[in-house]
Amino acid sequence: MLEKIEGIVEDIIFCNRDNWYTVCDIRSGRRLITIVGYMPELAVGETIIVNGTWTVHQDYGKQLKVESYEKALPTTTDSIFKYLSSGVIKGIGEATAKKIVDRFGEDTLRILQFEPLRLAEIKGISEEKALRIGQAFMEREQIRQIVMFLQRYGISATYSVKVWKKFGTESINEIKRNPYRLTDEDINIGFKIADRVAISLGVDIESEFRIASGIQYALSKAVQDGHVYLPSDILVPYASKLLNIPPEAVERVLSGLIFEESVYIEKTPGEERVYLAAFFKAEQYVARKLDILNCTRPKKSILQLDSILQQVQEEQKIEYTGEQLEAIRCSATESILIVTGGPGTGKTTLIRGIISIFEKSNLEIVLAAPTGRAAKRMAEATGREAKTIHRLLEMEFTPDESRREFRKNERDPIKADAIIIDEVSMVDILLMHSLLKAVEPGTRLILVGDADQLPSVGPGRVLSDLIESRCFKVIRLNNIFRQAGESFIVVNAHRINKGLFPELNTENEDFFFIPRNSPQSTAQTVLELCTTRIPEKFGLDPMKDIQVLSPSKKGDAGIYALNVLLQEKLNPPAAGVKEKNFRGVIFRENDRVMQVKNNYNLSWEMADEYSKTVFGEGVFNGDMGIIREIDPDGGYLTVQFDDGKIVEYDFDMLDELEHSYAITVHKSQGSEFPAVVVALSGVPPMLRLRNLLYTAITRARKLVVLVGDAEILKQMVNNVTERERYTGLRERIAHFFE
């Protein structure tokens, strides 16, 4: 029999942040009752009303097993103090909570909600801080309401916070209107759960609305996997199974989506391609704009090229190879030039040469790369400013976090005679679309990258499609310079790219393979290498110079487990070093971390070249940095990223960060490190790919150590297969250029 009890949370004994299973004591009158169950984000001092049944635990005695519950705000001064001092409201610690309750008593929560400026009556609280506290309280209240609404559908508080961040005060109304918004990428709750909510809210199983949502979910999931479209003979059966309806019903609704122009279907020989509208339009635009750019002569000519070229060679004390000379001459005449090559083939030397020639010809040049790390590396290599593509395009704030807009576009293009983009293999179809919108016809566009690396994390395989279209001038740098050839990193990268096993001999001083027969022994060896063996032998700093890579996230040799081991050794708990436990993950001051999703609205500040503070928005998937400060009272931590950006993260945003002592090979694209240690054990068959191994090795400047299963290494070298991506850009470009 269910019993209803109202009480105040006295103590949280245990809370599993993964599933919110909680054990706590509540005080109901004179009784202290232990309750257990799935109760998201309880705080000491909160008043809760629970419905449950009594059980007897063999060790802990009588407990109330909670079936459902709801929260109410505390009403007594004691409970209000406990509630505020628990840290649930950003900006209020124990000392501040006491001052506020002493001043306002039982009226405290009303003051916080309706008259927050009155907090400034308290010494030490400014009007600005008072408003921030009031805002934090209101946000907490809104989240509480969303938690209560969603918990009836078995949805955790973690997702409730994400829903609130996306929809704000309209969260509940938006979910009632369209429950399938729960599957949006920045909430990512899963279609099955969203579907259950929808049906509970009265959506008919056979309704067109439900089927359309299932189709759009399937296409969105494909985009997350790198595809730009799905063939209809893959999409229809998938959606049919997902929705448990006949394929004919999917096909019928699909036709309606085409009429609404939210989905596009393109019939090609042997295949019917289904696109989400944004990706169809992006592919079309990219192909059309490339055609326009390629057909327009550069607006500024380079005169006396041979003379300038000779001058540059003398100044830089270099003699360019035939391939490099061809690339330089093409950069002077072509509107679009693609340069591709592996490590040690002289891409950076070539870029420096092109820049010098352009500058001597009074051409205005801008340099950019997809990530902050890649841009920083480009700037260091060229001695010129290099920006991320997002900064170059001047990304601007939009209320909708899922949407990005750029100030630079066709109406306000990039003012330059030449644009040089490095690491183009990382550029996805949407970013290329945004970039090309800001490129004026007559501006030279030089795209540099390694086509043999992994494709972009986002949808498409833009660089490969451009090269394979055979519609642009492409220079392949194949010559390995003698000095580079002395490096076994470079030698073995090219051997692997050709399907040959790496050379491993006693003369080798920068490339090693250490065989291990299990993921556990692999992990222990990686730990030893990073903490003692490499620092002692090579004098490298384990925190700054050594990067661990793994193809896998899970398993004993995956990045999650490796990060725990490495953090324990490299940044252990210490007196005065603050930390934050977030869903079982310990974030600690001085930890290495990585942003793991694009957040276009996240504010940052940084010092420019004149030491002036500049502000902006946008932190991107793959950006890496160090936790500089954790403020438990303020409820935030501060990260300084490698490109200089300083960003504050509220504690409820920490799902956007992961430790980066170890990162996946995919996340390492565009980065370069003095030393790389690669864990090759327990790698799933689908990730045993040659281009993945090649990408991992080419991240290192001075040292590569492979640790793990020799058989897996052999399989990766031999596996030339690429994970198929459905993209129509290559054919679309060829069509426009006919």
XYZ file of C-alpha atoms in Angstrom:
738
model
C 0.000 0.000 0.000
C 1.334 3.431 -1.013
C 1.994 5.910 1.770
C 2.240 9.668 1.231
C 4.758 11.540 3.371
C 5.897 15.155 3.367
C 9.297 16.012 4.794
C 12.441 18.124 4.599
C 15.649 16.619 3.184
C 18.098 16.391 6.097
C 20.989 14.483 4.546
C 21.875 12.939 1.176
C 23.551 9.646 2.086
C 24.163 8.381 -1.444
C 23.466 9.551 -4.996
C 24.389 7.756 -8.221
C 24.770 10.594 -10.739
C 24.413 8.246 -13.683
C 20.849 7.151 -12.914
C 19.982 9.412 -9.890
C 19.337 6.498 -7.514
C 19.352 8.305 -4.181
C 19.376 7.355 -0.513
C 18.542 10.202 1.854
C 17.029 11.079 5.203
C 13.978 13.315 5.437
C 12.458 14.807 8.561
C 8.695 14.559 8.803
C 7.550 16.079 12.080
C 9.628 14.358 14.729
C 10.361 11.335 12.532
C 13.614 10.832 10.613
C 12.829 8.607 7.655
C 15.227 6.988 5.216
C 13.894 7.029 1.659
C 15.356 5.339 -1.445
C 14.580 5.654 -5.133
C 15.312 7.519 -8.364
C 15.127 11.167 -7.354
C 17.054 13.649 -9.498
C 19.006 16.527 -7.956
C 17.642 16.612 -4.449
C 19.143 19.293 -2.218
C 19.404 19.425 1.558
C 16.654 21.694 2.902
C 14.179 20.972 0.111
C 10.659 19.996 1.052
C 9.449 16.916 -0.816
C 6.210 14.953 -0.932
C 6.855 11.257 -1.608
C 4.632 8.311 -2.408
C 6.107 4.908 -1.637
C 5.970 1.543 0.108
C 7.801 0.418 3.215
C 10.586 -2.137 2.900
C 13.128 -3.593 5.319
C 16.788 -3.655 4.227
C 18.816 -6.474 5.784
C 21.598 -4.079 6.796
C 19.965 -0.648 7.061
C 16.547 -1.507 8.411
C 13.216 0.129 7.594
C 13.132 2.333 4.435
C 10.496 3.933 2.245
C 10.875 2.911 -1.399
C 9.763 5.935 -3.408
C 7.465 5.380 -6.386
C 6.881 9.062 -7.162
C 7.632 12.415 -5.596
C 7.326 16.150 -6.019
C 9.323 19.057 -4.679
C 8.052 22.055 -2.797
C 10.021 25.066 -1.730
C 11.086 25.185 1.953
C 9.065 27.443 4.268
C 10.849 27.630 7.636
C 13.970 29.721 8.199
C 15.934 26.614 9.139
C 14.930 24.707 5.989
C 15.466 27.778 3.814
C 18.978 28.158 5.232
C 19.765 24.480 4.633
C 18.404 24.754 1.091
C 20.411 27.858 0.162
C 23.637 26.760 1.901
C 23.617 23.432 0.007
C 25.008 25.245 -3.052
C 21.950 24.755 -5.278
C 21.787 28.480 -6.120
C 24.828 29.819 -7.956
C 26.454 32.647 -6.027
C 25.204 31.552 -2.574
C 27.487 29.643 -0.218
C 26.940 28.951 3.470
C 28.094 32.399 4.677
C 25.957 34.285 2.136
C 22.964 32.047 2.861
C 23.155 32.927 6.570
C 23.285 36.674 5.858
C 20.269 36.469 3.538
C 18.142 34.354 5.891
C 19.108 36.484 8.890
C 17.954 39.569 6.991
C 14.737 38.293 5.370
C 13.735 35.219 7.389
C 10.743 33.261 6.060
C 10.289 35.922 3.365
C 13.651 34.981 1.758
C 12.396 32.951 -1.171
C 9.772 35.547 -2.083
C 12.524 38.179 -2.088
C 14.708 36.013 -4.296
C 11.892 35.491 -6.760
C 10.202 38.890 -6.918
C 12.557 41.491 -5.364
C 16.131 40.223 -5.888
C 17.552 43.762 -5.866
C 16.767 43.926 -2.139
C 19.646 41.484 -1.589
C 21.917 44.486 -2.156
C 20.754 45.721 1.265
C 23.171 43.115 2.648
C 26.801 44.166 3.029
C 28.994 42.446 0.447
C 26.235 41.916 -2.139
C 26.268 44.372 -5.026
C 23.231 45.095 -7.171
C 24.845 43.161 -10.020
C 25.394 40.134 -7.784
C 21.869 40.432 -6.397
C 20.418 40.255 -9.902
C 22.625 37.265 -10.744
C 21.426 35.434 -7.626
C 17.793 36.251 -8.477
C 18.292 34.954 -12.002
C 19.939 31.776 -10.708
C 17.009 31.201 -8.326
C 14.453 31.624 -11.121
C 16.400 29.276 -13.340
C 16.435 26.701 -10.569
C 12.681 27.067 -10.178
C 12.093 26.647 -13.896
C 14.307 23.575 -13.972
C 12.436 22.168 -10.934
C 9.159 22.456 -12.812
C 10.634 20.790 -15.899
C 12.109 17.984 -13.750
C 8.709 17.362 -12.211
C 7.057 17.343 -15.621
C 9.557 14.986 -17.252
C 10.099 12.595 -14.347
C 6.646 11.133 -14.864
C 8.006 9.808 -18.156
C 11.153 8.412 -16.545
C 13.398 11.177 -17.884
C 16.312 12.170 -15.636
C 17.132 15.635 -14.370
C 20.247 15.729 -16.536
C 18.077 15.866 -19.621
C 15.710 18.290 -17.924
C 18.535 20.818 -17.659
C 19.338 20.358 -21.342
C 15.683 20.910 -22.236
C 15.621 24.100 -20.189
C 18.804 25.383 -21.833
C 17.293 24.884 -25.265
C 13.736 26.095 -24.737
C 13.907 28.207 -21.550
C 10.595 29.225 -20.013
C 8.702 27.585 -22.902
C 10.228 24.152 -22.238
C 7.095 22.362 -21.036
C 4.871 23.923 -23.722
C 7.417 23.075 -26.426
C 7.619 19.406 -25.354
C 3.826 19.166 -25.208
C 3.642 20.693 -28.683
C 6.318 18.425 -30.160
C 7.747 15.712 -27.870
C 10.160 14.664 -30.612
C 12.191 17.824 -30.004
C 13.711 15.708 -27.207
C 15.736 13.961 -29.933
C 17.435 17.209 -31.034
C 21.213 16.782 -31.112
C 21.858 19.094 -28.166
C 19.353 17.122 -26.004
C 19.823 13.696 -27.648
C 17.433 11.817 -25.426
C 16.801 8.998 -27.922
C 13.837 8.401 -30.151
C 12.335 5.527 -28.140
C 11.940 7.672 -25.005
C 10.677 10.688 -26.954
C 8.209 8.399 -28.709
C 6.972 7.087 -25.368
C 6.407 10.657 -24.172
C 4.581 11.509 -27.392
C 2.249 8.531 -27.132
C 1.588 9.337 -23.451
C 0.627 12.864 -24.539
C -1.895 11.473 -27.004
C 0.051 11.230 -30.284
C -1.491 8.449 -32.399
C 0.873 5.609 -33.314
C -0.119 5.839 -36.982
C -0.244 9.645 -37.177
C 1.658 11.415 -39.931
C 3.229 13.637 -37.296
C 4.799 10.638 -35.537
C 6.008 9.026 -38.764
C 7.453 12.316 -40.038
C 9.307 12.741 -36.749
C 10.734 9.224 -37.084
C 11.944 9.922 -40.626
C 13.597 13.178 -39.590
C 15.200 11.463 -36.599
C 16.665 8.757 -38.865
C 18.111 11.379 -41.204
C 19.498 13.433 -38.283
C 21.152 10.332 -36.829
C 22.729 9.646 -40.233
C 24.137 13.192 -40.235
C 25.692 12.561 -36.810
C 27.360 9.481 -38.342
C 28.921 11.605 -41.109
C 26.381 11.066 -43.906
C 24.864 13.917 -45.900
C 21.937 11.807 -47.153
C 20.537 8.290 -46.884
C 19.480 6.080 -49.803
C 15.730 5.503 -49.608
C 16.231 1.722 -49.587
C 18.145 2.160 -46.299
C 16.020 4.938 -44.795
C 12.588 3.354 -45.339
C 13.299 -0.042 -43.692
C 15.120 1.679 -40.818
C 12.226 4.057 -40.120
C 9.721 1.217 -40.534
C 11.479 -0.840 -37.865
C 11.986 2.176 -35.592
C 8.302 3.088 -35.691
C 6.952 -0.478 -35.941
C 4.833 0.394 -38.967
C 4.698 -0.928 -42.574
C 7.248 0.519 -45.062
C 4.325 1.765 -47.179
C 3.294 4.123 -44.384
C 6.836 5.561 -44.254
C 6.895 6.086 -48.010
C 3.501 7.824 -47.919
C 4.565 10.327 -45.254
C 7.944 10.811 -46.931
C 6.125 12.123 -49.985
C 4.371 14.688 -47.799
C 7.669 15.870 -46.304
C 8.977 16.453 -49.809
C 5.949 18.635 -50.523
C 6.689 20.647 -47.331
C 10.334 20.980 -48.465
C 11.685 19.782 -45.106
C 13.141 16.781 -46.945
C 14.471 16.520 -50.500
C 14.643 13.420 -52.679
C 17.081 13.235 -55.557
C 16.857 10.411 -58.082
C 20.200 9.317 -59.483
C 21.105 6.285 -61.583
C 20.708 3.300 -59.293
C 19.848 5.279 -56.153
C 17.192 7.505 -54.622
C 18.817 9.948 -52.172
C 16.909 11.421 -49.239
C 18.279 14.632 -47.699
C 17.293 16.901 -44.856
C 16.656 20.255 -46.513
C 19.651 22.085 -44.998
C 22.144 19.523 -46.293
C 20.629 19.322 -49.768
C 20.809 23.101 -50.081
C 24.349 23.169 -48.665
C 25.605 20.602 -51.175
C 23.928 22.415 -54.038
C 25.321 25.773 -52.988
C 28.880 24.487 -52.493
C 28.950 22.925 -55.956
C 27.436 26.009 -57.633
C 29.676 28.498 -55.798
C 32.819 26.492 -56.563
C 31.865 26.588 -60.228
C 31.460 30.380 -60.082
C 34.764 30.882 -58.253
C 36.643 28.560 -60.574
C 35.336 30.343 -63.672
C 36.288 33.801 -62.381
C 39.852 34.966 -62.923
C 41.754 36.288 -59.889
C 41.013 39.995 -59.529
C 44.694 40.837 -58.983
C 47.441 39.479 -61.205
C 50.935 38.576 -60.042
C 53.509 40.192 -62.316
C 57.121 39.106 -62.680
C 56.449 35.829 -60.855
C 59.775 34.234 -61.799
C 61.746 37.167 -60.459
C 59.805 37.245 -57.172
C 60.084 33.476 -56.870
C 63.858 33.626 -57.218
C 63.994 36.371 -54.606
C 61.926 34.328 -52.132
C 64.113 31.239 -52.605
C 67.217 33.295 -51.896
C 65.698 34.961 -48.830
C 64.427 31.692 -47.361
C 67.553 29.767 -48.453
C 65.506 27.097 -50.128
C 65.105 25.474 -53.511
C 61.576 24.336 -54.217
C 60.871 20.928 -55.701
C 59.113 20.550 -59.035
C 55.826 19.825 -57.265
C 56.166 22.913 -55.087
C 57.097 25.109 -58.043
C 54.029 23.896 -59.913
C 51.867 24.689 -56.894
C 53.353 28.195 -56.606
C 52.783 28.925 -60.299
C 49.218 27.618 -60.045
C 48.567 29.765 -56.969
C 49.346 32.790 -59.124
C 46.965 31.850 -61.951
C 44.224 29.616 -60.516
C 41.187 30.843 -58.636
C 40.939 27.543 -56.742
C 43.964 25.440 -55.888
C 44.033 22.251 -53.811
C 47.298 21.080 -52.275
C 47.408 17.656 -50.640
C 50.237 15.640 -49.175
C 51.344 13.618 -46.180
C 53.805 14.535 -43.421
C 57.261 15.699 -44.464
C 56.216 16.564 -48.013
C 56.670 20.317 -47.595
C 53.108 21.660 -47.267
C 54.149 24.213 -44.649
C 57.223 25.294 -46.639
C 54.996 25.729 -49.670
C 52.441 27.829 -47.771
C 55.217 30.111 -46.480
C 56.513 30.539 -50.022
C 53.077 31.374 -51.454
C 52.486 33.897 -48.655
C 55.830 35.628 -49.349
C 55.152 35.851 -53.075
C 51.629 37.200 -52.509
C 52.874 39.787 -50.010
C 55.606 40.967 -52.401
C 52.862 41.349 -55.008
C 50.775 43.472 -52.600
C 48.032 40.889 -52.239
C 46.016 40.874 -49.046
C 46.016 37.370 -47.514
C 44.013 35.735 -44.731
C 44.881 32.394 -43.143
C 42.466 30.067 -41.380
C 41.979 26.490 -40.151
C 38.986 24.560 -38.779
C 40.108 24.354 -35.125
C 41.871 26.567 -32.628
C 44.818 24.173 -32.360
C 45.219 23.953 -36.147
C 45.017 27.744 -36.481
C 47.616 28.213 -33.751
C 49.925 25.724 -35.460
C 49.438 27.500 -38.795
C 50.280 30.851 -37.212
C 53.440 29.463 -35.598
C 54.574 27.858 -38.860
C 53.996 30.950 -41.031
C 54.669 33.792 -38.610
C 51.324 35.363 -39.615
C 47.990 35.609 -37.917
C 45.757 32.608 -38.524
C 42.164 32.391 -37.312
C 39.674 29.603 -36.948
C 37.219 29.564 -39.820
C 34.473 30.493 -37.350
C 36.386 33.585 -36.219
C 37.223 34.497 -39.800
C 33.522 34.397 -40.641
C 32.652 36.380 -37.480
C 30.095 34.112 -35.937
C 27.309 36.027 -34.242
C 24.901 35.258 -31.452
C 21.557 33.590 -32.154
C 18.945 32.790 -29.536
C 18.747 29.238 -30.931
C 21.924 27.408 -29.899
C 21.480 24.822 -32.640
C 21.820 27.452 -35.329
C 24.904 29.438 -36.281
C 25.021 32.624 -38.245
C 28.007 34.501 -39.564
C 28.418 38.176 -40.243
C 30.593 37.390 -43.237
C 28.493 36.232 -46.181
C 27.631 37.203 -49.757
C 26.468 40.659 -48.634
C 29.605 41.244 -46.557
C 32.359 38.974 -47.948
C 35.865 38.448 -46.597
C 38.073 41.333 -47.755
C 41.097 39.538 -49.177
C 42.854 38.794 -52.439
C 43.699 35.279 -51.288
C 42.328 32.934 -48.625
C 44.445 29.990 -47.513
C 42.707 27.256 -45.499
C 44.777 24.524 -43.806
C 43.602 21.101 -42.555
C 40.721 21.080 -45.027
C 40.103 17.358 -44.422
C 38.391 18.483 -41.189
C 35.933 20.812 -42.935
C 32.390 19.414 -43.178
C 29.733 20.330 -45.722
C 27.979 22.966 -43.566
C 31.201 24.769 -42.671
C 32.316 24.752 -46.317
C 28.915 26.163 -47.240
C 29.351 29.030 -44.744
C 32.930 29.678 -45.879
C 32.083 29.838 -49.570
C 29.216 32.262 -48.939
C 31.857 34.727 -47.727
C 34.316 34.235 -50.623
C 34.036 36.833 -53.381
C 34.510 35.767 -57.019
C 38.000 36.840 -58.016
C 39.477 35.921 -54.627
C 42.036 33.128 -54.750
C 41.051 30.147 -52.606
C 43.872 27.768 -51.658
C 42.827 24.612 -49.821
C 45.559 22.603 -48.089
C 45.167 19.235 -46.404
C 45.979 15.552 -46.280
C 43.334 13.604 -48.156
C 44.531 10.320 -46.616
C 43.524 11.337 -43.109
C 40.171 10.599 -41.527
C 37.300 12.641 -42.914
C 35.657 15.436 -40.916
C 33.805 14.685 -37.707
C 30.799 16.464 -39.198
C 28.876 15.274 -42.280
C 30.530 14.833 -45.658
C 34.021 14.213 -47.020
C 34.556 17.594 -48.631
C 38.269 17.491 -49.442
C 38.119 14.007 -50.964
C 35.022 14.919 -52.979
C 36.710 18.038 -54.383
C 39.795 16.064 -55.384
C 37.870 13.124 -56.832
C 35.640 15.420 -58.901
C 38.698 16.207 -61.096
C 37.307 19.703 -61.648
C 40.017 21.690 -59.861
C 43.747 22.053 -60.067
C 45.167 19.588 -57.538
C 48.850 19.408 -56.618
C 49.905 16.233 -54.820
C 53.111 16.551 -52.822
C 54.762 13.139 -52.791
C 58.429 13.961 -52.318
C 59.668 13.355 -48.765
C 62.435 15.806 -47.969
C 65.772 14.268 -47.001
C 65.791 15.750 -43.520
C 62.228 14.596 -42.980
C 63.145 11.193 -44.318
C 65.483 10.732 -41.379
C 62.423 10.599 -39.148
C 60.895 7.171 -38.805
C 57.584 8.888 -37.991
C 57.459 10.260 -41.512
C 58.881 7.104 -43.112
C 56.417 4.840 -41.324
C 53.442 7.115 -41.927
C 54.061 6.829 -45.655
C 54.703 3.076 -45.403
C 51.399 2.557 -43.605
C 49.632 4.732 -46.165
C 50.924 2.368 -48.858
C 49.835 -0.732 -46.932
C 53.324 -1.638 -45.688
C 54.152 -2.620 -42.116
C 56.141 0.067 -40.252
C 59.899 -0.285 -39.946
C 60.965 -1.152 -36.429
C 64.719 -1.406 -35.918
C 67.361 -0.572 -33.333
C 68.472 2.599 -35.117
C 65.033 4.049 -34.695
C 64.889 6.826 -32.128
C 61.403 8.252 -32.680
C 59.063 5.368 -33.579
C 58.433 2.357 -31.342
C 56.010 -0.528 -31.017
C 55.562 -2.248 -27.649
C 53.524 -5.471 -27.912
C 51.032 -6.210 -25.157
C 48.590 -9.098 -25.023
C 45.633 -7.507 -23.221
C 43.865 -4.155 -22.836
C 44.782 -4.111 -19.134
C 48.522 -4.551 -19.761
C 48.303 -2.017 -22.606
C 46.773 0.553 -20.243
C 49.444 -0.022 -17.586
C 52.235 0.353 -20.162
C 50.679 3.567 -21.505
C 50.600 4.879 -17.935
C 54.281 4.011 -17.349
C 55.318 5.578 -20.649
C 53.545 8.855 -19.922
C 54.536 9.236 -16.289
C 58.122 7.944 -16.173
C 59.705 6.295 -19.221
C 59.201 9.012 -21.852
C 59.843 11.976 -19.507
C 63.070 10.355 -18.237
C 64.432 9.278 -21.637
C 63.338 12.227 -23.794
C 62.921 15.044 -21.273
C 59.300 15.687 -22.273
C 56.680 17.158 -19.950
C 53.867 14.608 -19.463
C 51.254 17.347 -19.000
C 52.236 19.504 -21.970
C 54.121 17.345 -24.473
C 52.629 13.830 -24.434
C 49.216 13.011 -25.873
C 47.614 9.586 -25.500
C 45.383 8.486 -28.385
C 43.042 5.539 -28.657
C 40.636 4.498 -31.405
C 38.136 3.473 -28.709
C 36.170 5.289 -26.028
C 35.254 2.243 -23.947
C 37.191 -0.718 -22.588
C 40.337 -0.891 -20.452
C 42.400 0.692 -23.232
C 39.726 3.204 -24.256
C 39.950 6.893 -23.439
C 37.510 6.836 -20.504
C 39.552 4.305 -18.528
C 42.890 5.790 -19.604
C 41.833 9.276 -18.488
C 41.049 7.985 -14.990
C 44.486 6.328 -14.729
C 46.366 9.310 -16.140
C 44.544 11.886 -14.018
C 45.320 9.871 -10.879
C 49.055 9.930 -11.672
C 49.494 13.299 -13.377
C 47.063 15.434 -11.381
C 46.204 13.668 -8.121
C 44.189 15.232 -5.275
C 46.209 17.789 -3.344
C 45.693 20.252 -0.532
C 44.273 23.516 -1.811
C 43.387 22.057 -5.221
C 39.628 22.274 -5.683
C 37.587 19.707 -7.562
C 34.026 19.012 -8.706
C 32.310 15.626 -8.912
C 29.993 15.609 -11.923
C 28.093 12.359 -12.480
C 30.931 10.329 -11.093
C 33.621 12.205 -13.064
C 36.090 14.248 -11.009
C 37.095 17.558 -12.555
C 40.108 19.032 -10.783
C 42.034 22.281 -11.091
C 44.943 21.837 -13.570
C 43.138 18.991 -15.370
C 43.490 18.739 -19.133
C 40.045 18.923 -20.739
C 38.375 19.054 -24.139
C 35.121 20.603 -25.359
C 33.090 17.748 -26.881
C 30.283 19.603 -28.649
C 29.855 22.811 -30.587
C 28.431 25.525 -28.366
C 27.945 28.611 -30.500
C 26.659 30.785 -27.672
C 29.252 30.081 -24.994
C 30.991 33.367 -24.130
C 34.769 33.739 -23.934
C 37.378 36.399 -23.435
C 41.034 36.509 -24.454
C 43.940 38.894 -24.792
C 44.796 40.003 -28.338
C 48.309 40.701 -29.660
C 48.179 44.128 -27.976
C 47.185 42.613 -24.582
C 43.728 44.114 -24.998
C 40.848 41.945 -23.795
C 38.482 40.877 -26.569
C 35.178 39.049 -26.174
C 33.300 36.601 -28.325
C 31.003 33.580 -28.469
C 31.585 30.033 -29.580
C 33.606 27.093 -28.276
C 33.905 24.099 -30.558
C 34.085 20.354 -30.536
C 37.756 19.379 -30.089
C 39.003 22.589 -28.435
C 41.470 21.662 -25.655
C 42.586 23.493 -22.547
C 43.339 23.447 -18.801
C 41.005 23.939 -15.836
C 42.423 27.027 -14.139
C 39.889 27.561 -11.348
C 36.937 25.825 -9.714
C 34.571 28.002 -7.677
C 32.244 25.797 -5.573
C 30.306 28.763 -4.158
C 29.856 30.381 -7.548
C 28.978 27.034 -9.147
C 31.376 27.285 -12.062
C 34.834 26.384 -13.294
C 37.158 28.274 -15.636
C 38.997 26.750 -18.591
C 41.840 28.374 -20.474
C 41.964 26.925 -23.981
C 45.111 26.455 -26.033
C 44.219 29.333 -28.332
C 43.970 31.710 -25.352
C 40.186 31.747 -24.862
C 39.083 31.837 -21.226
C 35.639 30.332 -20.629
C 33.426 29.926 -17.561
C 31.345 26.740 -17.327
C 28.412 26.486 -14.950
C 28.489 23.143 -13.173
C 25.384 21.991 -15.026
C 27.304 22.437 -18.306
C 30.071 19.982 -17.484
C 28.660 17.350 -19.825
C 30.266 19.487 -22.546
C 33.739 18.746 -21.165
C 35.817 15.566 -21.034
C 39.306 14.908 -19.763
C 41.900 15.042 -22.527
C 44.875 13.201 -21.072
C 43.662 10.582 -23.564
C 41.518 11.440 -26.593
C 40.173 9.512 -29.571
C 42.081 9.594 -32.831
C 39.076 11.297 -34.416
C 39.271 14.136 -31.889
C 43.006 14.589 -32.537
C 42.524 15.716 -36.153
C 44.126 19.051 -36.891
C 46.331 18.854 -33.801
C 50.023 18.137 -33.460
C 51.902 17.064 -30.346
C 55.589 16.544 -29.525
C 54.904 12.917 -28.519
C 51.989 10.583 -29.178
C 51.278 7.284 -27.408
C 48.667 5.161 -29.196
C 46.762 2.383 -27.396
C 46.039 -0.426 -29.876
C 44.244 -3.013 -27.796
C 40.585 -3.986 -27.678
C 39.948 -1.963 -30.848
C 36.526 -2.829 -32.349
C 36.740 -4.312 -35.874
C 34.897 -1.323 -37.347
C 37.708 0.972 -36.154
C 40.619 -1.125 -37.418
C 41.194 1.233 -40.333
C 44.386 2.248 -42.118
C 43.480 5.932 -42.307
C 42.749 5.961 -38.572
C 46.219 4.568 -37.787
C 47.788 6.950 -40.297
C 45.993 9.916 -38.726
C 47.176 8.906 -35.243
C 50.831 8.635 -36.284
C 50.860 11.919 -38.182
C 49.810 13.820 -35.019
C 53.362 13.464 -33.621
C 56.348 15.740 -34.245
C 59.109 14.011 -32.265
C 57.984 10.631 -30.954
C 55.427 7.882 -31.633
C 54.934 4.868 -29.388
C 52.364 2.249 -30.371
C 51.312 -0.065 -27.543
C 49.134 -3.121 -27.892
C 48.157 -6.050 -30.052
C 50.484 -6.764 -33.000
C 47.629 -8.480 -34.840
C 45.413 -5.394 -34.562
C 48.284 -3.247 -35.862
C 48.674 -5.602 -38.816
C 44.929 -5.561 -39.547
C 44.838 -1.758 -39.488
C 47.777 -1.503 -41.888
C 46.094 -3.933 -44.293
C 42.565 -2.522 -44.070
C 42.224 0.101 -46.776
C 38.450 0.132 -46.354
C 36.903 3.442 -45.384
C 33.662 3.698 -43.483
C 31.245 4.642 -46.246
C 29.769 8.102 -46.173
C 26.793 9.006 -48.286
C 27.632 12.279 -49.973
C 26.627 13.630 -53.366
C 29.083 16.516 -53.583
C 31.518 14.896 -56.007
C 28.805 14.106 -58.579
C 27.140 17.469 -58.031
C 30.399 19.344 -58.702
C 31.002 17.297 -61.840
C 27.457 18.134 -63.031
C 27.973 21.888 -62.590
C 31.335 21.730 -64.368
C 30.013 19.834 -67.409
